[in-house]
Amino acid sequence: MIAPAKPDLVTVNIDGKEIAVPKGTNVIEAARLVNVDVPHYCYHPKLSIVGNCRMCLIEMGMPAVDPSTKAAIMDPATGKQKINWIPRPQIGCGTNVSPGLHVKTLSPMVKDAREGVMEFLLINHPLDCPICDQAGECKLQEQATGYGRGYSRFIEQKNVKPKRTQLGPRVTLDDERCILCSRCIRFSKEIVKDDVLGFVDRGSYSTLTCYPGKKLENNYSLNTVDICPVGALTSSDFRFKMRVWFLKQTNAIDTESSVGANTVVWSREGVIYRITPRRNDDVNDTWLADSARVLFKAVKASDRLTAIKINGTDGALDVAVNAAAELFKSNSAPGAIAVVGSGRSSVEEQFLTRKLADALKASTQLVSRVGQGDQLLISADRNPNVRGALVTGLITALPFGELTGLGAQIDAGKVKVIVAINEDLAAAGLTSAQLTKVSVVYLGSHFNASSAAAKVVLPTLSPFEKSGTFVNQQFRIQKFFKAVPGPVGATDDLMVLAKLVTAAAGLTLPAEINALWKVIAAEVPALGTMAFANLPETGLLLDATPFAALPFAEGETLHYKPAQPAVAAATA
Amino acid sequence: MPAPAQRRIIFQHIDEPGYTNDIGCYVRNGGYEVLKKAVGRKPEELIDEVKKSGLRGRGGAGFPCGVKWGLVDRKSGKPIYLIVNADESEPGTFKDRYIMHQDPHQLIEGTMISCFANNVKQAYIYIRGEMPHGARILEKAIAEARAANFVGPNILGTGYSCEIFVHRGAGAYICGEETGLIESLEGKRANPRIKPPYFPAVLGLYQCPTIVNNVETLCHVKYIAEHGGEAYSKIGTPGNTGTRIFCVSGHVQRPGYYEFPAGTITMGQLLNEVCGGPLPGRTFKAVIPGGSSAKILRFGERFKGKRKVGAEMLDYDWGVEDVPMDFDSLGMIGTMGGSGGVIVMDDTVNMVEALANINAFYSHESCGQCTPCREGSLWMKKISSRMVHGLARPEDAALLKSVADQIPGRTICAFGEACSWPTQSFIAKFGDEFKQYSETKKTAKPEGAHELV
Ligand SMILES: Cc1cc2nc3c(=O)[nH]c(=O)nc-3n(C[C@H](O)[C@H](O)[C@H](O)COP(=O)(O)O)c2cc1C
Ligand code: SF4
Ligand code: SF4
Ligand code: FES
């Protein structure tokens, strides 16, 4: 018997298990909640429902009621309300729960329907798994094993379709593998509003193609590769590079902008092969910009800094730190040292940067990186973590424009030493003349004008080589993890910063992230109740109200509206 | 029993000498008088007349028209659209085309009455892409009716306005399926929609409530508005009211279109008396009673069971010739009245070859959205055409049936049934021909005949 449900919940029975689910949930999602897998291809939680693959066919029924009296009709055999089973299988994706809905996913009717659909999907499929990139993450392969009959009755000629169409600069299409689920079409139309994909021809000859004269070249084109359930759409970059089952997956955050899209970094033996989106329904849904997926190429770039330099000669870390300490000591007048922190640094790094600046009585500034948002997953603020700098107290005002104020102070002879962390001062607006007037201590991962001009160069890690947190535009603190080891010669940013703090103030701070978080939690009220290890993978919203008056640069993006400041924190 | 006389209420003027398709001729014959009266009545009254009439849709499914109109969401505040389904493409069906070519104003009058009854301000006639001539005739007729104030703003001074637009179809059979039609009318591929949620009565054209009716159905509405639902319901038999138009094609002496009160004529009377029987020296072998997707009947098979006649349940024991040609009787014996396309095959027809032809049609016309229909229809076609091209295996009959069985009831639209019923029924009734086809001498092709697909 179905228990009375709460008003916004609907109780359904799936394979004998009862569960209350929110109204509007479809049967696939409801089944997921009781760990029942309803195989599907065309259904995608973030796209419109078309019900075309027919893989999700299941048996459904409703409790029987007398049509005139509306009284329940009981089944004398079971003593329970009789269920009127619909004689034809129904699609789970297109059916929303209704009170008392009964579902069978394991009945002979369902098994037969699934076997039929699987057979149909395979008859014209090239069955070229051994040379297909999708192998290992192919729904067709998985569900053929799980729900297919395991033999073929098809002796006719298979359909022939284009095998290697370049749909755009980053996406390759094999039409013979396409199961015509239309996910890629719906994604382009509904999410990116770039309606360039469609089918031509009819029936089994239907062929996916690009609108004549157009290309699939928007900055989200690779999402079609992610959601293609088969190997029809592949990434032209990743194609034939590596079998996915050899790859290690590491959760990370896109550093392109303050959206903070959740990602997975796929690597093997210290080499990154690709970046894909990680679902976060409050941030990026299941999407990720193409531009976010090539960021890992910087890891192996030829301009990586791999040698610690002191006045142009190689040296050890402690020698370099001592050299920096000497610079700090000889410029102890208040305001003689400036710290240029970064909105690309992690919260932890920003915390240590603030500690360093405090110890040096240095002024602090951040480099502003404002561009145009794309209203989807790239916001106007191209720094991933300006809000981290606010939360940790590294800055109190938003960075704006170039570092002209700092330049003026250099010209006035006030600032003598600059500690630049992951920021190129030249790119941020200082002239080369100004750079020659100061001593630069540079921490960073890549070569630039500042590293070239620096007295002390401390090579550090790229975001793929370390762990930490960023606070995105919603004031959501999100974790990222080390996917690959850094190059020889580079040191973890936290280690370098901790050593500099010690050198400047005699204060010992932990460089290990969990230990450091104890200090952070004790000193930063907004993070007071948290620990790095306990932060959820999808992040935690911080209290944004202290910063509500700041003129943030971001316009509207997916799951972010600037007019409404982020909702008060669940910091408990 | 001799066949009853034809009763032409829809085809009254079809092929009438001197009858032309202009408004002058139509009005001389009493045209638009019904509309004039109808716009003076209450719309609900007209809907009631249609409900009382028992009129069932003539597009194929035989769905009661009054019930369909009753399902329309009238509370949404959105406009209600009416679409005339003039996509007539079911093989074996050729009735709507004659109405449009020879008596277009009958359709326009019926459409306007239906629009008025349902408070529709905009109607579309979606005409099959391959009928450009019909489209031009309709456009001219609408212009004439508009000039005479039967269509357009402030019709006959009543304050009621309604426009009719002709939309030329996209040239695919699936454009006739109502939700595919709606997609096509919206300018997209005619991919049928899932129901639920996209029932036209609620979420149809442009997501507004929409009525889709067949050409002939709307002509019946005109007759009902003229004579009343009560009077209409007395034509034909209970549950199968009004007249039915049969489009008889194939191996009879006099193929053509014939209109009879529904349920009053049997298959045997229709084929033997009305159509003159088989060609000289031949015998009837099989007949498809309601368009090519209807299940085939084999002459010689018998259908037994009980049926309701008045209040009583009576036994019936019918041969194909004895079956009354109405929705319910044909449904009872496992086929359907469908669109009224009666396709007759005599003893010269090889069933494997006939099925190969039908399968070629359906595999070509599947929209390709849903897996069972898309893949199943082409697979069946590949098997049957391999068979006729000489590589038949005895096990192909069972394979064909098994493939067909995996389609119906599992697809988005009724095309799944349409494409699998022929194979299912051909194998069920002529299974031996399929099993033995590998040994059968192939039918000699007449001089100049088209190659088999
Ligand atoms: C595959 C398919 C093709 C159809 N083609 C036509 C057609 O050509 N003309 C038509 O009137 N109805 C056609 N129908 C039926 C329509 O979907 C719809 O039921 C009909 O237009 C409703 O009108 P009625 O109620 O007046 O019969 C088709 C249905 C299917 C499933
Ligand atoms: S390419 Fe992939 S996502 Fe697109 S329709 Fe084909 S199978 Fe679906
Ligand atoms: S049943 Fe066939 S025609 Fe209908 S939607 Fe599915 S594929 Fe298209
Ligand atoms: S998931 Fe494709 S039909 Fe339901």
mmCIF file of N, CA, C and O in Angstrom, chain A residues 421-496:
data_model
loop_
_atom_site.group_PDB
_atom_site.id
_atom_site.type_symbol
_atom_site.label_atom_id
_atom_site.label_comp_id
_atom_site.label_asym_id
_atom_site.label_seq_id
_atom_site.Cartn_x
_atom_site.Cartn_y
_atom_site.Cartn_z
ATOM 1 N N ILE A 421 53.544 37.193 -7.201
ATOM 2 C CA ILE A 421 53.140 35.793 -7.088
ATOM 3 C C ILE A 421 52.256 35.424 -8.266
ATOM 4 O O ILE A 421 51.112 35.885 -8.369
ATOM 5 N N ASN A 422 52.815 34.643 -9.155
ATOM 6 C CA ASN A 422 52.045 34.159 -10.296
ATOM 7 C C ASN A 422 51.510 35.268 -11.197
ATOM 8 O O ASN A 422 50.550 35.051 -11.931
ATOM 9 N N GLU A 423 52.087 36.432 -11.128
ATOM 10 C CA GLU A 423 51.621 37.520 -11.975
ATOM 11 C C GLU A 423 52.807 38.174 -12.663
ATOM 12 O O GLU A 423 53.834 38.435 -12.029
ATOM 13 N N ASP A 424 52.632 38.452 -13.932
ATOM 14 C CA ASP A 424 53.655 39.167 -14.679
ATOM 15 C C ASP A 424 53.399 40.671 -14.531
ATOM 16 O O ASP A 424 52.379 41.176 -14.994
ATOM 17 N N LEU A 425 54.337 41.347 -13.880
ATOM 18 C CA LEU A 425 54.137 42.771 -13.588
ATOM 19 C C LEU A 425 54.089 43.589 -14.869
ATOM 20 O O LEU A 425 53.374 44.587 -14.954
ATOM 21 N N ALA A 426 54.853 43.159 -15.861
ATOM 22 C CA ALA A 426 54.861 43.895 -17.130
ATOM 23 C C ALA A 426 53.493 43.809 -17.786
ATOM 24 O O ALA A 426 52.920 44.798 -18.242
ATOM 25 N N ALA A 427 52.959 42.602 -17.796
ATOM 26 C CA ALA A 427 51.632 42.432 -18.390
ATOM 27 C C ALA A 427 50.583 43.203 -17.595
ATOM 28 O O ALA A 427 49.567 43.613 -18.145
ATOM 29 N N ALA A 428 50.858 43.388 -16.300
ATOM 30 C CA ALA A 428 49.888 44.081 -15.456
ATOM 31 C C ALA A 428 50.066 45.592 -15.499
ATOM 32 O O ALA A 428 49.404 46.321 -14.758
ATOM 33 N N GLY A 429 50.986 46.083 -16.321
ATOM 34 C CA GLY A 429 51.017 47.528 -16.561
ATOM 35 C C GLY A 429 52.283 48.235 -16.106
ATOM 36 O O GLY A 429 52.426 49.438 -16.335
ATOM 37 N N LEU A 430 53.222 47.536 -15.447
ATOM 38 C CA LEU A 430 54.471 48.208 -15.077
ATOM 39 C C LEU A 430 55.375 48.268 -16.300
ATOM 40 O O LEU A 430 55.465 47.309 -17.075
ATOM 41 N N THR A 431 56.084 49.385 -16.461
ATOM 42 C CA THR A 431 56.971 49.512 -17.617
ATOM 43 C C THR A 431 58.286 48.812 -17.319
ATOM 44 O O THR A 431 58.618 48.524 -16.159
ATOM 45 N N SER A 432 59.056 48.573 -18.357
ATOM 46 C CA SER A 432 60.339 47.901 -18.131
ATOM 47 C C SER A 432 61.274 48.824 -17.338
ATOM 48 O O SER A 432 62.084 48.362 -16.536
ATOM 49 N N ALA A 433 61.114 50.134 -17.510
ATOM 50 C CA ALA A 433 61.914 51.075 -16.725
ATOM 51 C C ALA A 433 61.595 50.933 -15.245
ATOM 52 O O ALA A 433 62.489 50.886 -14.391
ATOM 53 N N GLN A 434 60.287 50.812 -14.966
ATOM 54 C CA GLN A 434 59.886 50.646 -13.564
ATOM 55 C C GLN A 434 60.445 49.342 -12.998
ATOM 56 O O GLN A 434 60.880 49.276 -11.853
ATOM 57 N N LEU A 435 60.425 48.292 -13.817
ATOM 58 C CA LEU A 435 60.915 46.998 -13.340
ATOM 59 C C LEU A 435 62.401 47.055 -12.991
ATOM 60 O O LEU A 435 62.863 46.348 -12.094
ATOM 61 N N THR A 436 63.159 47.894 -13.703
ATOM 62 C CA THR A 436 64.589 47.967 -13.381
ATOM 63 C C THR A 436 64.830 48.746 -12.088
ATOM 64 O O THR A 436 65.887 48.641 -11.487
ATOM 65 N N LYS A 437 63.836 49.512 -11.646
ATOM 66 C CA LYS A 437 64.032 50.300 -10.421
ATOM 67 C C LYS A 437 63.762 49.504 -9.148
ATOM 68 O O LYS A 437 63.979 50.007 -8.049
ATOM 69 N N VAL A 438 63.185 48.303 -9.300
ATOM 70 C CA VAL A 438 62.841 47.519 -8.104
ATOM 71 C C VAL A 438 63.518 46.160 -8.150
ATOM 72 O O VAL A 438 63.945 45.689 -9.208
ATOM 73 N N SER A 439 63.600 45.559 -6.967
ATOM 74 C CA SER A 439 64.060 44.166 -6.893
ATOM 75 C C SER A 439 62.827 43.283 -6.849
ATOM 76 O O SER A 439 61.961 43.462 -5.984
ATOM 77 N N VAL A 440 62.753 42.344 -7.772
ATOM 78 C CA VAL A 440 61.566 41.490 -7.838
ATOM 79 C C VAL A 440 61.893 40.107 -7.299
ATOM 80 O O VAL A 440 62.907 39.506 -7.658
ATOM 81 N N VAL A 441 61.024 39.656 -6.405
ATOM 82 C CA VAL A 441 61.054 38.248 -5.996
ATOM 83 C C VAL A 441 59.874 37.609 -6.706
ATOM 84 O O VAL A 441 58.728 38.003 -6.500
ATOM 85 N N TYR A 442 60.185 36.683 -7.588
ATOM 86 C CA TYR A 442 59.119 36.154 -8.432
ATOM 87 C C TYR A 442 58.814 34.694 -8.104
ATOM 88 O O TYR A 442 59.692 33.845 -8.122
ATOM 89 N N LEU A 443 57.535 34.435 -7.830
ATOM 90 C CA LEU A 443 57.051 33.057 -7.669
ATOM 91 C C LEU A 443 56.113 32.784 -8.829
ATOM 92 O O LEU A 443 55.144 33.530 -9.032
ATOM 93 N N GLY A 444 56.379 31.740 -9.591
ATOM 94 C CA GLY A 444 55.462 31.456 -10.690
ATOM 95 C C GLY A 444 55.858 30.217 -11.445
ATOM 96 O O GLY A 444 56.937 29.649 -11.214
ATOM 97 N N SER A 445 54.983 29.801 -12.325
ATOM 98 C CA SER A 445 55.205 28.531 -13.032
ATOM 99 C C SER A 445 55.791 28.740 -14.425
ATOM 100 O O SER A 445 56.379 27.826 -14.982
ATOM 101 N N HIS A 446 55.597 29.912 -15.007
ATOM 102 C CA HIS A 446 56.036 30.103 -16.388
ATOM 103 C C HIS A 446 56.899 31.344 -16.531
ATOM 104 O O HIS A 446 56.779 32.299 -15.766
ATOM 105 N N PHE A 447 57.720 31.307 -17.540
ATOM 106 C CA PHE A 447 58.623 32.419 -17.858
ATOM 107 C C PHE A 447 57.822 33.629 -18.325
ATOM 108 O O PHE A 447 56.846 33.505 -19.055
ATOM 109 N N ASN A 448 58.246 34.820 -17.901
ATOM 110 C CA ASN A 448 57.672 36.044 -18.449
ATOM 111 C C ASN A 448 58.636 37.197 -18.156
ATOM 112 O O ASN A 448 59.733 36.988 -17.603
ATOM 113 N N ALA A 449 58.247 38.410 -18.473
ATOM 114 C CA ALA A 449 59.132 39.562 -18.287
ATOM 115 C C ALA A 449 59.510 39.738 -16.825
ATOM 116 O O ALA A 449 60.647 40.133 -16.511
ATOM 117 N N SER A 450 58.584 39.436 -15.920
ATOM 118 C CA SER A 450 58.890 39.599 -14.496
ATOM 119 C C SER A 450 59.911 38.565 -14.031
ATOM 120 O O SER A 450 60.819 38.872 -13.260
ATOM 121 N N SER A 451 59.743 37.336 -14.490
ATOM 122 C CA SER A 451 60.711 36.319 -14.075
ATOM 123 C C SER A 451 62.078 36.637 -14.651
ATOM 124 O O SER A 451 63.112 36.381 -14.032
ATOM 125 N N ALA A 452 62.076 37.217 -15.848
ATOM 126 C CA ALA A 452 63.347 37.571 -16.476
ATOM 127 C C ALA A 452 64.041 38.692 -15.702
ATOM 128 O O ALA A 452 65.268 38.711 -15.572
ATOM 129 N N ALA A 453 63.231 39.611 -15.147
ATOM 130 C CA ALA A 453 63.826 40.761 -14.459
ATOM 131 C C ALA A 453 64.094 40.485 -12.991
ATOM 132 O O ALA A 453 64.739 41.295 -12.307
ATOM 133 N N ALA A 454 63.594 39.325 -12.479
ATOM 134 C CA ALA A 454 63.601 39.111 -11.027
ATOM 135 C C ALA A 454 64.991 38.842 -10.487
ATOM 136 O O ALA A 454 65.824 38.228 -11.132
ATOM 137 N N LYS A 455 65.210 39.309 -9.245
ATOM 138 C CA LYS A 455 66.441 38.999 -8.525
ATOM 139 C C LYS A 455 66.382 37.558 -8.027
ATOM 140 O O LYS A 455 67.372 36.847 -8.039
ATOM 141 N N VAL A 456 65.199 37.180 -7.573
ATOM 142 C CA VAL A 456 65.010 35.821 -7.069
ATOM 143 C C VAL A 456 63.830 35.192 -7.809
ATOM 144 O O VAL A 456 62.752 35.774 -7.857
ATOM 145 N N VAL A 457 64.098 34.031 -8.410
ATOM 146 C CA VAL A 457 63.022 33.333 -9.126
ATOM 147 C C VAL A 457 62.758 32.008 -8.429
ATOM 148 O O VAL A 457 63.667 31.188 -8.270
ATOM 149 N N LEU A 458 61.521 31.819 -8.005
ATOM 150 C CA LEU A 458 61.128 30.590 -7.316
ATOM 151 C C LEU A 458 60.073 29.873 -8.141
ATOM 152 O O LEU A 458 58.894 30.220 -8.103
ATOM 153 N N PRO A 459 60.459 28.883 -8.944
ATOM 154 C CA PRO A 459 59.489 28.188 -9.799
ATOM 155 C C PRO A 459 58.467 27.436 -8.960
ATOM 156 O O PRO A 459 58.835 26.735 -8.020
ATOM 157 N N THR A 460 57.228 27.604 -9.267
ATOM 158 C CA THR A 460 56.159 26.919 -8.528
ATOM 159 C C THR A 460 55.313 26.097 -9.491
ATOM 160 O O THR A 460 55.683 25.893 -10.646
ATOM 161 N N LEU A 461 54.160 25.660 -8.987
ATOM 162 C CA LEU A 461 53.386 24.640 -9.713
ATOM 163 C C LEU A 461 52.205 25.238 -10.484
ATOM 164 O O LEU A 461 51.668 26.282 -10.115
ATOM 165 N N SER A 462 51.806 24.538 -11.506
ATOM 166 C CA SER A 462 50.572 24.886 -12.207
ATOM 167 C C SER A 462 49.397 24.323 -11.407
ATOM 168 O O SER A 462 49.597 23.455 -10.551
ATOM 169 N N PRO A 463 48.194 24.788 -11.650
ATOM 170 C CA PRO A 463 47.050 24.297 -10.859
ATOM 171 C C PRO A 463 46.848 22.783 -10.968
ATOM 172 O O PRO A 463 46.204 22.190 -10.112
ATOM 173 N N PHE A 464 47.383 22.155 -12.017
ATOM 174 C CA PHE A 464 47.187 20.710 -12.178
ATOM 175 C C PHE A 464 48.133 19.909 -11.286
ATOM 176 O O PHE A 464 48.042 18.706 -11.200
ATOM 177 N N GLU A 465 49.077 20.611 -10.661
ATOM 178 C CA GLU A 465 50.125 19.914 -9.924
ATOM 179 C C GLU A 465 50.013 20.118 -8.420
ATOM 180 O O GLU A 465 50.915 19.774 -7.674
ATOM 181 N N LYS A 466 48.894 20.716 -8.008
ATOM 182 C CA LYS A 466 48.742 20.982 -6.583
ATOM 183 C C LYS A 466 47.269 20.911 -6.203
ATOM 184 O O LYS A 466 46.395 20.849 -7.068
ATOM 185 N N SER A 467 47.016 20.908 -4.904
ATOM 186 C CA SER A 467 45.646 20.884 -4.405
ATOM 187 C C SER A 467 45.325 22.202 -3.734
ATOM 188 O O SER A 467 46.228 22.916 -3.306
ATOM 189 N N GLY A 468 44.041 22.480 -3.621
ATOM 190 C CA GLY A 468 43.658 23.716 -2.951
ATOM 191 C C GLY A 468 42.186 24.003 -3.151
ATOM 192 O O GLY A 468 41.408 23.102 -3.498
ATOM 193 N N THR A 469 41.809 25.253 -2.930
ATOM 194 C CA THR A 469 40.416 25.649 -3.118
ATOM 195 C C THR A 469 40.363 27.000 -3.825
ATOM 196 O O THR A 469 41.304 27.795 -3.748
ATOM 197 N N PHE A 470 39.263 27.202 -4.525
ATOM 198 C CA PHE A 470 38.952 28.497 -5.111
ATOM 199 C C PHE A 470 37.555 28.905 -4.632
ATOM 200 O O PHE A 470 36.711 28.042 -4.384
ATOM 201 N N VAL A 471 37.323 30.189 -4.563
ATOM 202 C CA VAL A 471 35.972 30.676 -4.231
ATOM 203 C C VAL A 471 35.415 31.320 -5.499
ATOM 204 O O VAL A 471 35.963 32.301 -5.990
ATOM 205 N N ASN A 472 34.353 30.741 -6.028
ATOM 206 C CA ASN A 472 33.867 31.233 -7.321
ATOM 207 C C ASN A 472 32.948 32.441 -7.156
ATOM 208 O O ASN A 472 32.742 32.942 -6.052
ATOM 209 N N GLN A 473 32.365 32.869 -8.270
ATOM 210 C CA GLN A 473 31.557 34.087 -8.245
ATOM 211 C C GLN A 473 30.349 33.997 -7.321
ATOM 212 O O GLN A 473 29.844 35.002 -6.834
ATOM 213 N N GLN A 474 29.896 32.775 -7.086
ATOM 214 C CA GLN A 474 28.754 32.613 -6.170
ATOM 215 C C GLN A 474 29.196 32.607 -4.713
ATOM 216 O O GLN A 474 28.376 32.391 -3.838
ATOM 217 N N PHE A 475 30.486 32.798 -4.461
ATOM 218 C CA PHE A 475 31.081 32.605 -3.135
ATOM 219 C C PHE A 475 30.983 31.145 -2.713
ATOM 220 O O PHE A 475 30.782 30.826 -1.552
ATOM 221 N N ARG A 476 31.126 30.261 -3.708
ATOM 222 C CA ARG A 476 31.135 28.837 -3.432
ATOM 223 C C ARG A 476 32.595 28.389 -3.371
ATOM 224 O O ARG A 476 33.354 28.572 -4.308
ATOM 225 N N ILE A 477 32.992 27.848 -2.230
ATOM 226 C CA ILE A 477 34.373 27.376 -2.111
ATOM 227 C C ILE A 477 34.443 25.943 -2.640
ATOM 228 O O ILE A 477 33.641 25.090 -2.270
ATOM 229 N N GLN A 478 35.359 25.721 -3.588
ATOM 230 C CA GLN A 478 35.426 24.423 -4.259
ATOM 231 C C GLN A 478 36.869 23.918 -4.276
ATOM 232 O O GLN A 478 37.801 24.670 -4.483
ATOM 233 N N LYS A 479 36.983 22.595 -4.096
ATOM 234 C CA LYS A 479 38.306 21.975 -4.012
ATOM 235 C C LYS A 479 38.836 21.546 -5.367
ATOM 236 O O LYS A 479 38.068 21.127 -6.232
ATOM 237 N N PHE A 480 40.148 21.616 -5.523
ATOM 238 C CA PHE A 480 40.775 20.956 -6.675
ATOM 239 C C PHE A 480 41.977 20.164 -6.185
ATOM 240 O O PHE A 480 42.519 20.452 -5.122
ATOM 241 N N PHE A 481 42.327 19.162 -6.973
ATOM 242 C CA PHE A 481 43.355 18.239 -6.498
ATOM 243 C C PHE A 481 44.494 18.105 -7.498
ATOM 244 O O PHE A 481 44.324 18.302 -8.698
ATOM 245 N N LYS A 482 45.616 17.705 -6.960
ATOM 246 C CA LYS A 482 46.814 17.473 -7.762
ATOM 247 C C LYS A 482 46.581 16.274 -8.684
ATOM 248 O O LYS A 482 46.282 15.181 -8.221
ATOM 249 N N ALA A 483 46.737 16.505 -9.984
ATOM 250 C CA ALA A 483 46.556 15.413 -10.944
ATOM 251 C C ALA A 483 47.888 14.792 -11.323
ATOM 252 O O ALA A 483 47.994 13.579 -11.478
ATOM 253 N N VAL A 484 48.900 15.638 -11.487
ATOM 254 C CA VAL A 484 50.217 15.128 -11.909
ATOM 255 C C VAL A 484 51.294 15.820 -11.069
ATOM 256 O O VAL A 484 51.072 16.901 -10.544
ATOM 257 N N PRO A 485 52.449 15.181 -10.942
ATOM 258 C CA PRO A 485 53.533 15.842 -10.204
ATOM 259 C C PRO A 485 54.101 17.005 -11.010
ATOM 260 O O PRO A 485 54.052 17.000 -12.243
ATOM 261 N N GLY A 486 54.612 17.996 -10.317
ATOM 262 C CA GLY A 486 55.225 19.135 -11.002
ATOM 263 C C GLY A 486 56.577 18.752 -11.575
ATOM 264 O O GLY A 486 57.115 17.685 -11.272
ATOM 265 N N PRO A 487 57.129 19.622 -12.400
ATOM 266 C CA PRO A 487 58.422 19.315 -12.997
ATOM 267 C C PRO A 487 59.540 19.420 -11.947
ATOM 268 O O PRO A 487 59.394 20.113 -10.944
ATOM 269 N N VAL A 488 60.626 18.728 -12.210
ATOM 270 C CA VAL A 488 61.783 18.832 -11.327
ATOM 271 C C VAL A 488 62.226 20.289 -11.310
ATOM 272 O O VAL A 488 62.285 20.939 -12.354
ATOM 273 N N GLY A 489 62.508 20.808 -10.126
ATOM 274 C CA GLY A 489 62.950 22.200 -10.043
ATOM 275 C C GLY A 489 61.855 23.140 -9.588
ATOM 276 O O GLY A 489 62.129 24.251 -9.153
ATOM 277 N N ALA A 490 60.591 22.693 -9.697
ATOM 278 C CA ALA A 490 59.487 23.533 -9.225
ATOM 279 C C ALA A 490 59.083 23.072 -7.830
ATOM 280 O O ALA A 490 59.135 21.889 -7.522
ATOM 281 N N THR A 491 58.706 24.023 -6.985
ATOM 282 C CA THR A 491 58.328 23.703 -5.612
ATOM 283 C C THR A 491 56.873 24.106 -5.409
ATOM 284 O O THR A 491 56.401 25.077 -6.011
ATOM 285 N N ASP A 492 56.203 23.355 -4.547
ATOM 286 C CA ASP A 492 54.818 23.687 -4.233
ATOM 287 C C ASP A 492 54.725 25.124 -3.710
ATOM 288 O O ASP A 492 55.506 25.549 -2.866
ATOM 289 N N ASP A 493 53.756 25.859 -4.219
ATOM 290 C CA ASP A 493 53.587 27.265 -3.844
ATOM 291 C C ASP A 493 53.485 27.437 -2.334
ATOM 292 O O ASP A 493 54.019 28.386 -1.762
ATOM 293 N N LEU A 494 52.754 26.507 -1.690
ATOM 294 C CA LEU A 494 52.546 26.645 -0.250
ATOM 295 C C LEU A 494 53.879 26.534 0.484
ATOM 296 O O LEU A 494 54.140 27.252 1.458
ATOM 297 N N MET A 495 54.723 25.614 0.003
ATOM 298 C CA MET A 495 56.026 25.433 0.622
ATOM 299 C C MET A 495 56.855 26.713 0.490
ATOM 300 O O MET A 495 57.458 27.202 1.461
ATOM 301 N N VAL A 496 56.873 27.267 -0.712
ATOM 302 C CA VAL A 496 57.669 28.475 -0.950
ATOM 303 C C VAL A 496 57.157 29.624 -0.088
ATOM 304 O O VAL A 496 57.923 30.329 0.579
#
